[in-house]
Coordinates of C-alpha atoms in Angstrom, one line a residue:
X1 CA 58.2 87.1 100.7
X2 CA 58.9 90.5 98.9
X3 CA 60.3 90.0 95.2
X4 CA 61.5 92.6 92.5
X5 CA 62.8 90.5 89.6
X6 CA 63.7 92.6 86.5
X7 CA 63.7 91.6 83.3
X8 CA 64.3 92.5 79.6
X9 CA 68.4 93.6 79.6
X10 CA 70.4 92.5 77.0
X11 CA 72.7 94.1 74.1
X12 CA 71.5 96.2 72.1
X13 CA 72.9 98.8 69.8
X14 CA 73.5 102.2 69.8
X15 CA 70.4 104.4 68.7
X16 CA 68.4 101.1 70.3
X17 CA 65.4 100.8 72.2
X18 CA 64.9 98.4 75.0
X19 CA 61.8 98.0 77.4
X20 CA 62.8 96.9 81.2
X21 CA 59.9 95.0 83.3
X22 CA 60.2 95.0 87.1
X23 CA 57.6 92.4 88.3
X24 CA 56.9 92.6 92.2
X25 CA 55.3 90.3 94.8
X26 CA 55.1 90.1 98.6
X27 CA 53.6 93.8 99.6
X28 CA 51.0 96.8 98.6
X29 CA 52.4 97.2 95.2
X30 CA 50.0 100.3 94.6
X31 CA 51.2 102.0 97.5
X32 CA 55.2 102.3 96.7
X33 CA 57.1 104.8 94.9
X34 CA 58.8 102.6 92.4
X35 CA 62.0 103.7 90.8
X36 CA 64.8 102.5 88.7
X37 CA 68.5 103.1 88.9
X38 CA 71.2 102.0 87.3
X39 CA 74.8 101.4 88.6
X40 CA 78.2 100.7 86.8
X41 CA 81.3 99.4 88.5
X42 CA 83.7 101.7 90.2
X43 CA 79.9 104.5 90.6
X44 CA 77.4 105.2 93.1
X45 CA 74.3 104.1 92.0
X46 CA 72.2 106.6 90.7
X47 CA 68.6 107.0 89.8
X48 CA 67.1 107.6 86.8
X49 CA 63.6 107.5 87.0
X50 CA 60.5 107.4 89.4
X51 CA 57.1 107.1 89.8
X52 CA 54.8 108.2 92.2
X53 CA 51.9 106.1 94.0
X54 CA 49.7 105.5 92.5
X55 CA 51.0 106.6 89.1
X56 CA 50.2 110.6 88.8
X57 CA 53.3 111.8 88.9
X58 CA 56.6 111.0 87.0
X59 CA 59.8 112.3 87.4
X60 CA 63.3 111.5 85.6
X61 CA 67.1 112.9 85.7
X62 CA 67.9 115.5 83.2
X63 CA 69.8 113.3 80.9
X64 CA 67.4 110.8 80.6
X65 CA 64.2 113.3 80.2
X66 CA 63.0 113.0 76.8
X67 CA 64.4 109.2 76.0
X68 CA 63.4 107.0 78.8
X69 CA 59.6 106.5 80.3
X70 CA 58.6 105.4 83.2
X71 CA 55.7 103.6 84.0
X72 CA 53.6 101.5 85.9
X73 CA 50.3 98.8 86.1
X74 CA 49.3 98.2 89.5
X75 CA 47.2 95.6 88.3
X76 CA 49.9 93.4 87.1
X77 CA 51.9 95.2 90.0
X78 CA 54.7 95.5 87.5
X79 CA 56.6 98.9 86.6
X80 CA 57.9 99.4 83.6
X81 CA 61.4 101.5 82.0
X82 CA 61.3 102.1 78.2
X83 CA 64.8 103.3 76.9
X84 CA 64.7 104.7 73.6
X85 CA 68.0 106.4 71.7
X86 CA 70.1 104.2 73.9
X87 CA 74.0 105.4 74.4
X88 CA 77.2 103.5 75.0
X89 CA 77.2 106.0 78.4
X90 CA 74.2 104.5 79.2
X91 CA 75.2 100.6 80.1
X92 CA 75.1 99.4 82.9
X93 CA 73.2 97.0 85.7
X94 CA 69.8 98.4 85.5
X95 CA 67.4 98.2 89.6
X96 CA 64.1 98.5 90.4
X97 CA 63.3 99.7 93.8
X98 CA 60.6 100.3 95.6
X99 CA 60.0 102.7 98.8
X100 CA 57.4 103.5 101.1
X101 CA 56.7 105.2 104.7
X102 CA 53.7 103.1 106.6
X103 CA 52.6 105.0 109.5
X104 CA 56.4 105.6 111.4
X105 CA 58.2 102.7 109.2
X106 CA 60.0 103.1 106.7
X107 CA 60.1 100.1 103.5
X108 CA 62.6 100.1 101.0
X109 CA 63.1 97.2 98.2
X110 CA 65.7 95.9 95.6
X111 CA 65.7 93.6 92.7
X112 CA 68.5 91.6 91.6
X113 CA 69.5 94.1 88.6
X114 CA 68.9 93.2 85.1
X115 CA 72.4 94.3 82.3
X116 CA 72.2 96.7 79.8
X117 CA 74.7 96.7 77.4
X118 CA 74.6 99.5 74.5
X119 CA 77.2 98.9 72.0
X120 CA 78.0 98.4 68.2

């Protein structure tokens, strides 16, 4: 069956660094657009960072650019979110997703979430 289980949440203060694993099983890892988003009660979720398939091309939300990195090993089939200068603004339950379109279907994924909590 198709798993996304993040990993590496936790509290950390602010001005912090934290480095978020999403490790997938059960489909064509290499083939997805994996992303992560994050989502706090009472909000839409929202994305904050993607990458392409098979890796070229990364792209992130404004705020984010500069502090977070996105990346992936399709070898381990595990992408990755390094948050560096961590805010208070930026806690919350952290997803990975992935998302493809194989011949006329369309594949979409979720993991459980992993929480980030920035705070002194």
């Amino acid at each position: 069956q198709v798993q996304l289980v993040e990993s590496g949440g936790g509290l950390v203060q602010p001005g912090g660094s934290l480095r978020l694993s999403c490790a997938a099983s059960g489909f064509t890892f290499s083939v997805y657009t994996m992303s992560w988003y994050r989502q706090v009660p009472g909000k839409e979720r929202e994305l904050v960072a993607a990458i392409s398939s098979p890796g070229g091309r990364t792209d992130y939300v404004d705020s984010m650019k500069g502090r977070f990195t996105i990346s992936r090993d399709n070898a381990k089939n595990t992408v990755y979110l390094q948050m560096n200068s961590l805010k208070p603004e930026d806690t919350a339950v952290y997803y990975c997703n992935a998302r493809a379109k194989v011949f006329f279907r369309e594949y979409e994924y979720w993991g459980q979430g992993t929480q980030v909590t920035v705070s002194s």
